[in-house]
Amino acid sequence: MHNRSIILLSLAFALIFFGFNGVQQYVTIYFDQIGSGTIGFVSLILIYLFFTLCSPAAVPVMKKIGERKTMILAALFYGFYIFSLLVPSVTLVIVSSILLGISAALLWTAQGTYLIRTSSEGEYGKNAGLFTTIWACGAALGIFTFGLVAKAFGFEMTLVVYALFPFIGLFLFLFLSPTQDVPTHEKKATSMLRLCKSRTLVRVSLINILFMFAFGLVIGSLPLLLNNHFSLEVIGYVGGIFFVTSFFFSYLIGSLSDRVGRMLLIMIALLCLLGGLALLAIFDNRYVLLGAIALLAIVYATIRPLMQALVGVISTADNVDKTVALFSVLQNVGVVGALIVSFYFTGKSIYWVSLVCISMIMIFVFPILRWQDHKVRNTITSEIDG
């Protein structure tokens, strides 16, 4: 039987991101329609920039008030951000974007830490896959329905409705079981800076940059590309593919990784990532576009549970929160980099630049992808303690 707290955690995130992901998929198009297209990109860049900068600072906050209260606090600002889009004020959008970035750092650091501390070692992949599946269902429904509701009732009314869902989701956090505190003798152990002494851990963390760089391209540039080929409601369906594939693949891949290890599956996902970006770069056909998006969606569904489970494998009880924060920092470096590329490059050049950047990073990552999970863990432990 699945851990009750994992299911509640997953349902809470499904509700929060029903609201947020539905809005996020259309935010650049929304600002473009009201004559402020640049603000949409600036908002996304600010969110992920402050997500990146504040992830290390989320660790002491979480230690002070606990994972549950941290997630409740963070969820409040997801609703506030959506409400702020109703006001035609650049200043308000910028301020709410910064606050959302800070909240995202708190929310996802607490989530990753809670999931690992609530799971047994043999179920990291299964529970991460279950979380991703339920979370993705909520996000997909939000994306699918937003376009239809916005077409029928307008963006403003739709934003009001979607802003309520993060507030509904946060109430489920109240029913989560508390995690056990780290024993006193372990609390001195590992600082964030000391974690970075491990070259292997840093190289493993670079995998987040690779995949989230691709995801950043999706949220930053693909909606506008899709807008050139499809109607508004179809964009929602296509964007939702990223979450539908999570429903079908995340639990399966997460459970499989508990048996065969994470590194081989990550290597396969990286090769598929390069293939999907190559298709976007070379072809200009709506059917090839859909095929490339489907391939990237499978990669996305695969990598989320793998990376969350990998944290549990390579971390210890006292440094799991800092490892989650480190992964968040580097994955959001990838997202911010992708949004910047989307801002300064247009057309096919976006994907060619992406292929070059990802290929360069893969040079540093590829050797360790041939290792078994236990070798990665042992090497990281020896580097930190050495």
Coordinates of C-alpha atoms in Angstrom, one line a residue:
M1 CA 0.0 0.0 0.0
H2 CA 1.3 3.4 -0.9
N3 CA 2.3 5.8 1.9
R4 CA -0.8 7.9 2.8
S5 CA 1.3 11.1 3.1
I6 CA 2.8 10.6 -0.4
I7 CA -0.7 10.5 -1.8
L8 CA -1.8 13.6 0.1
L9 CA 1.4 15.4 -0.9
S10 CA 0.8 14.5 -4.6
L11 CA -2.8 15.6 -4.5
A12 CA -1.9 18.9 -3.0
F13 CA 0.6 19.6 -5.7
A14 CA -1.9 18.4 -8.3
L15 CA -4.3 21.1 -7.2
I16 CA -1.7 23.9 -6.9
F17 CA -0.3 23.2 -10.4
F18 CA -3.7 22.7 -11.9
G19 CA -4.0 26.5 -11.3
F20 CA -0.4 27.5 -12.0
N21 CA 0.6 25.3 -15.0
G22 CA -2.6 26.2 -16.8
V23 CA -1.7 29.9 -16.4
Q24 CA 2.0 29.4 -17.1
Q25 CA 1.3 27.7 -20.5
Y26 CA -0.5 30.8 -21.7
V27 CA 1.2 33.6 -19.9
T28 CA 3.4 34.7 -22.8
I29 CA 0.5 34.6 -25.2
Y30 CA -1.7 36.5 -22.7
F31 CA 0.8 39.4 -22.4
D32 CA 1.3 39.3 -26.2
Q33 CA -2.4 39.8 -26.8
I34 CA -2.6 42.9 -24.5
G35 CA 0.5 44.4 -26.1
S36 CA 3.1 43.6 -23.5
G37 CA 4.6 40.4 -24.9
T38 CA 8.1 41.1 -23.4
I39 CA 6.6 41.1 -19.8
G40 CA 5.6 37.5 -20.1
F41 CA 9.2 36.4 -20.8
V42 CA 10.5 38.8 -18.1
S43 CA 8.1 37.3 -15.6
L44 CA 9.2 33.7 -16.3
I45 CA 12.9 34.6 -16.2
L46 CA 12.4 36.3 -12.8
I47 CA 10.5 33.3 -11.4
Y48 CA 13.2 30.9 -12.2
L49 CA 16.1 33.3 -11.4
F50 CA 14.8 33.7 -7.8
F51 CA 13.9 30.1 -7.6
T52 CA 17.6 29.4 -8.3
L53 CA 19.1 32.0 -6.0
C54 CA 16.8 31.2 -3.1
S55 CA 17.0 27.4 -3.1
P56 CA 20.0 27.2 -0.7
A57 CA 18.2 29.7 1.6
A58 CA 15.2 27.5 1.7
V59 CA 17.1 24.9 3.7
P60 CA 17.4 26.9 7.0
V61 CA 13.8 28.1 6.6
M62 CA 12.6 24.5 6.3
K63 CA 14.7 23.4 9.3
K64 CA 13.2 26.1 11.4
I65 CA 9.5 25.6 10.6
G66 CA 9.4 22.1 9.0
E67 CA 8.5 20.8 5.6
R68 CA 4.7 21.0 6.0
K69 CA 4.6 24.7 7.1
T70 CA 7.1 25.6 4.5
M71 CA 4.9 24.2 1.7
I72 CA 1.8 25.9 3.1
L73 CA 3.6 29.3 3.2
A74 CA 4.9 28.8 -0.4
A75 CA 1.5 27.7 -1.8
L76 CA -0.1 31.0 -0.8
F77 CA 2.1 33.0 -3.2
Y78 CA 1.2 30.7 -6.2
G79 CA -2.4 32.0 -5.8
F80 CA -1.2 35.6 -5.3
Y81 CA 0.9 35.4 -8.5
I82 CA -2.1 34.4 -10.6
F83 CA -4.3 37.1 -9.1
S84 CA -1.6 39.7 -9.9
L85 CA -1.9 39.0 -13.6
L86 CA -5.4 40.6 -13.5
V87 CA -3.9 44.0 -12.7
P88 CA -2.3 45.8 -15.7
S89 CA 0.7 46.9 -13.6
V90 CA 4.2 45.9 -14.7
T91 CA 5.5 46.6 -11.2
L92 CA 3.0 44.3 -9.6
V93 CA 3.8 41.5 -12.1
I94 CA 7.5 41.9 -11.4
V95 CA 7.1 41.9 -7.6
S96 CA 4.7 38.9 -7.7
S97 CA 7.1 37.0 -10.0
I98 CA 10.0 37.5 -7.6
L99 CA 7.8 36.3 -4.7
L100 CA 6.7 33.3 -6.7
G101 CA 10.4 32.4 -7.4
I102 CA 11.2 32.5 -3.7
S103 CA 8.1 30.5 -2.9
A104 CA 9.0 27.9 -5.6
A105 CA 12.4 27.4 -3.9
L106 CA 10.6 26.8 -0.6
L107 CA 7.9 24.6 -2.1
W108 CA 10.1 22.2 -4.1
T109 CA 13.0 22.0 -1.6
A110 CA 10.4 21.0 1.1
Q111 CA 8.7 18.6 -1.3
G112 CA 11.9 16.8 -2.4
T113 CA 13.1 16.5 1.2
Y114 CA 9.7 15.3 2.5
L115 CA 9.3 12.7 -0.2
I116 CA 12.7 11.1 0.5
R117 CA 12.3 11.2 4.3
T118 CA 8.9 9.6 4.0
S119 CA 10.0 6.8 1.7
S120 CA 11.9 3.7 2.4
E121 CA 15.2 3.2 0.4
G122 CA 13.7 0.5 -1.8
E123 CA 10.7 2.7 -2.8
Y124 CA 12.4 6.0 -3.8
G125 CA 11.7 5.5 -7.5
K126 CA 8.1 4.1 -7.0
N127 CA 7.1 7.0 -4.7
A128 CA 8.7 9.6 -6.9
G129 CA 6.9 8.1 -9.9
L130 CA 3.6 8.1 -8.0
F131 CA 4.1 11.7 -7.0
T132 CA 4.9 12.8 -10.6
T133 CA 1.9 10.9 -12.0
I134 CA -0.6 12.5 -9.7
W135 CA 1.0 16.0 -9.9
A136 CA 1.1 15.7 -13.7
C137 CA -2.6 14.8 -13.9
G138 CA -3.5 18.0 -12.1
A139 CA -1.1 20.1 -14.3
A140 CA -2.4 18.5 -17.5
L141 CA -6.0 19.1 -16.6
G142 CA -5.2 22.7 -15.9
I143 CA -3.5 23.2 -19.2
F144 CA -6.2 21.3 -21.2
T145 CA -9.1 23.3 -19.7
F146 CA -7.5 26.7 -19.5
G147 CA -7.6 27.3 -23.2
L148 CA -11.2 26.2 -23.5
V149 CA -12.4 28.3 -20.5
A150 CA -10.4 31.3 -21.7
K151 CA -12.0 31.1 -25.1
A152 CA -15.5 30.9 -23.7
F153 CA -15.2 33.4 -20.8
G154 CA -12.0 35.4 -21.4
F155 CA -8.6 35.4 -19.8
E156 CA -9.6 37.6 -16.8
M157 CA -12.4 35.3 -15.5
T158 CA -10.3 32.2 -16.1
L159 CA -7.4 33.7 -14.1
V160 CA -9.8 34.3 -11.1
V161 CA -11.0 30.7 -11.1
Y162 CA -7.5 29.2 -11.5
A163 CA -6.0 31.4 -8.8
L164 CA -8.3 29.6 -6.3
F165 CA -6.8 26.2 -6.7
P166 CA -3.4 26.8 -5.0
F167 CA -5.4 27.9 -1.9
I168 CA -7.5 24.7 -2.0
G169 CA -4.3 22.5 -2.4
L170 CA -2.5 24.0 0.6
F171 CA -5.1 22.6 3.0
L172 CA -4.1 19.1 2.2
F173 CA -0.6 19.9 3.6
L174 CA -2.2 20.2 7.0
F175 CA -2.9 16.4 7.0
L176 CA 0.6 15.3 6.2
S177 CA 2.4 13.1 8.8
P178 CA 5.5 14.9 10.3
T179 CA 8.9 13.5 9.3
Q180 CA 11.4 12.4 11.9
D181 CA 14.0 15.0 12.7
V182 CA 17.7 14.3 12.0
P183 CA 19.4 13.0 15.1
T184 CA 21.5 15.5 17.0
H185 CA 24.9 13.9 16.3
E186 CA 24.2 14.2 12.5
K187 CA 23.2 17.8 12.4
K188 CA 26.7 19.1 12.3
A189 CA 27.7 17.1 9.3
T190 CA 27.4 18.6 5.8
S191 CA 27.1 22.2 4.7
M192 CA 26.0 23.2 1.2
L193 CA 29.6 24.4 0.5
R194 CA 31.0 21.0 1.6
L195 CA 28.6 19.2 -0.7
C196 CA 30.1 21.1 -3.6
K197 CA 33.5 19.6 -2.8
S198 CA 32.3 16.4 -4.4
R199 CA 33.1 16.7 -8.1
T200 CA 30.9 13.6 -8.8
L201 CA 27.9 15.2 -7.1
V202 CA 28.3 18.4 -9.1
R203 CA 28.5 16.4 -12.3
V204 CA 25.4 14.4 -11.4
S205 CA 23.7 17.7 -10.7
L206 CA 24.6 19.0 -14.1
I207 CA 22.1 16.4 -15.5
N208 CA 19.4 18.7 -14.2
I209 CA 20.8 21.5 -16.3
L210 CA 20.5 19.4 -19.4
F211 CA 16.9 18.4 -18.9
M212 CA 15.6 21.6 -17.5
F213 CA 17.3 23.6 -20.2
A214 CA 15.1 21.7 -22.7
F215 CA 12.0 22.2 -20.4
G216 CA 12.8 25.9 -20.3
L217 CA 12.7 26.0 -24.1
V218 CA 9.3 24.4 -24.0
I219 CA 7.7 26.9 -21.6
G220 CA 9.5 29.9 -23.2
S221 CA 9.4 29.3 -26.9
L222 CA 7.2 26.4 -27.9
P223 CA 3.8 28.1 -27.1
L224 CA 4.6 30.9 -29.6
L225 CA 5.8 28.3 -32.1
L226 CA 2.7 26.3 -31.7
N227 CA 0.6 29.5 -32.0
N228 CA 1.9 29.7 -35.6
H229 CA 0.6 26.3 -36.5
F230 CA -2.5 25.7 -34.3
S231 CA -5.4 27.4 -32.7
L232 CA -5.4 28.6 -29.0
E233 CA -7.2 25.5 -27.6
V234 CA -5.0 23.1 -29.5
I235 CA -2.0 24.7 -27.9
G236 CA -3.4 23.6 -24.5
Y237 CA -3.8 20.0 -25.8
V238 CA -0.3 19.9 -27.2
G239 CA 1.3 21.5 -24.1
G240 CA -0.6 19.0 -21.9
I241 CA 1.2 16.1 -23.6
F242 CA 4.1 16.8 -21.3
F243 CA 1.9 15.9 -18.3
V244 CA -0.2 13.2 -20.0
T245 CA 3.0 11.2 -20.7
S246 CA 3.9 11.5 -17.0
F247 CA 0.6 9.7 -16.3
F248 CA 1.6 6.8 -18.4
F249 CA 5.4 6.6 -17.9
S250 CA 6.5 8.2 -14.6
Y251 CA 5.3 5.5 -12.2
L252 CA 6.5 2.8 -14.5
I253 CA 10.0 4.3 -14.9
G254 CA 10.2 5.2 -11.2
S255 CA 9.4 1.6 -10.2
L256 CA 11.8 0.2 -12.9
S257 CA 14.6 2.4 -11.6
D258 CA 14.3 0.8 -8.1
R259 CA 15.3 -2.5 -9.8
V260 CA 17.8 -1.6 -12.5
G261 CA 19.2 1.7 -11.1
R262 CA 18.9 5.2 -12.3
M263 CA 22.0 5.9 -14.4
L264 CA 21.2 3.7 -17.4
L265 CA 17.7 5.1 -17.7
I266 CA 19.1 8.7 -17.5
M267 CA 21.5 8.0 -20.3
I268 CA 18.7 6.8 -22.6
A269 CA 16.6 9.9 -21.7
L270 CA 19.6 12.1 -22.6
L271 CA 19.9 10.5 -26.1
C272 CA 16.1 11.0 -26.6
L273 CA 16.4 14.6 -25.5
L274 CA 19.1 15.3 -28.2
G275 CA 16.9 13.6 -30.8
G276 CA 13.8 15.7 -30.0
L277 CA 15.8 19.0 -30.2
A278 CA 17.3 17.9 -33.4
L279 CA 13.9 17.3 -34.9
L280 CA 12.8 20.8 -33.9
A281 CA 16.0 22.3 -35.3
I282 CA 15.9 20.6 -38.7
F283 CA 12.2 20.3 -39.7
D284 CA 9.4 22.9 -40.1
N285 CA 6.4 20.6 -40.3
R286 CA 3.5 20.5 -37.9
Y287 CA 3.5 16.7 -37.7
V288 CA 7.2 16.5 -37.1
L289 CA 6.7 19.3 -34.5
L290 CA 4.1 17.1 -32.7
G291 CA 6.4 14.1 -32.9
A292 CA 9.4 16.0 -31.4
I293 CA 7.2 17.3 -28.6
A294 CA 5.9 13.8 -27.9
L295 CA 9.5 12.6 -27.7
L296 CA 10.5 15.4 -25.4
A297 CA 7.4 14.8 -23.3
I298 CA 8.5 11.2 -22.7
V299 CA 11.9 12.4 -21.7
Y300 CA 10.3 14.9 -19.2
A301 CA 8.1 12.1 -17.8
T302 CA 11.1 9.9 -17.3
I303 CA 13.6 12.3 -15.8
R304 CA 11.5 13.8 -13.0
P305 CA 11.0 10.6 -11.0
L306 CA 14.6 9.5 -11.8
M307 CA 16.2 12.6 -10.5
Q308 CA 14.0 12.8 -7.3
A309 CA 14.8 9.1 -6.6
L310 CA 18.5 9.7 -7.3
V311 CA 18.6 12.3 -4.5
G312 CA 17.6 9.5 -2.0
V313 CA 20.3 7.2 -3.4
I314 CA 23.2 9.6 -3.2
S315 CA 22.3 11.6 -0.1
T316 CA 22.4 10.9 3.7
A317 CA 19.8 11.7 6.4
D318 CA 21.5 15.0 7.3
N319 CA 22.2 16.3 3.9
V320 CA 19.1 15.3 1.8
D321 CA 17.6 18.8 2.1
K322 CA 20.9 20.4 0.9
T323 CA 21.2 17.9 -2.0
V324 CA 17.6 18.7 -3.0
A325 CA 18.5 22.4 -2.9
L326 CA 21.7 21.9 -5.0
F327 CA 19.7 20.0 -7.6
S328 CA 17.1 22.8 -7.7
V329 CA 19.8 25.5 -8.1
L330 CA 21.4 23.7 -11.1
Q331 CA 18.1 22.7 -12.7
N332 CA 16.9 26.2 -12.6
V333 CA 20.1 27.5 -14.1
G334 CA 19.1 25.4 -17.0
V335 CA 15.6 26.9 -17.1
V336 CA 16.8 30.5 -16.9
G337 CA 19.4 29.8 -19.5
A338 CA 16.7 28.5 -21.9
L339 CA 14.5 31.5 -21.3
I340 CA 17.3 33.8 -22.0
V341 CA 18.1 31.9 -25.2
S342 CA 14.4 32.1 -26.2
F343 CA 14.5 35.9 -25.5
Y344 CA 17.6 36.7 -27.7
F345 CA 17.3 34.1 -30.4
T346 CA 14.4 33.4 -32.8
G347 CA 13.3 30.6 -35.0
K348 CA 15.4 27.5 -35.5
S349 CA 18.5 29.2 -34.1
I350 CA 17.0 28.6 -30.6
Y351 CA 17.3 24.8 -31.0
W352 CA 20.7 24.8 -32.7
V353 CA 22.1 26.9 -29.8
S354 CA 20.5 24.4 -27.4
L355 CA 22.0 21.4 -29.1
V356 CA 25.5 22.9 -28.9
C357 CA 25.0 23.9 -25.2
I358 CA 23.7 20.5 -24.2
S359 CA 26.4 18.6 -26.1
M360 CA 29.1 20.6 -24.3
I361 CA 27.7 19.8 -20.9
M362 CA 27.3 16.1 -21.8
I363 CA 31.1 15.9 -22.2
F364 CA 31.4 16.3 -18.4
V365 CA 28.4 14.1 -17.5
F366 CA 28.6 11.1 -19.9
P367 CA 31.4 9.2 -18.1
I368 CA 29.5 8.7 -14.9
L369 CA 26.3 7.6 -16.6
R370 CA 28.0 4.2 -17.0
W371 CA 28.4 3.8 -13.3
Q372 CA 26.0 1.8 -11.0
D373 CA 24.0 3.7 -8.4
H374 CA 26.1 2.3 -5.5
K375 CA 29.4 3.5 -7.1
V376 CA 28.0 7.0 -7.5
R377 CA 26.9 7.1 -3.8
N378 CA 30.2 5.7 -2.5
T379 CA 32.3 8.0 -4.6
I380 CA 30.3 11.1 -3.5
T381 CA 30.5 10.0 0.2
S382 CA 34.3 9.6 0.0
E383 CA 34.8 12.9 -1.8
I384 CA 32.7 14.8 0.8
D385 CA 34.4 13.1 3.8
G386 CA 37.9 13.2 2.3

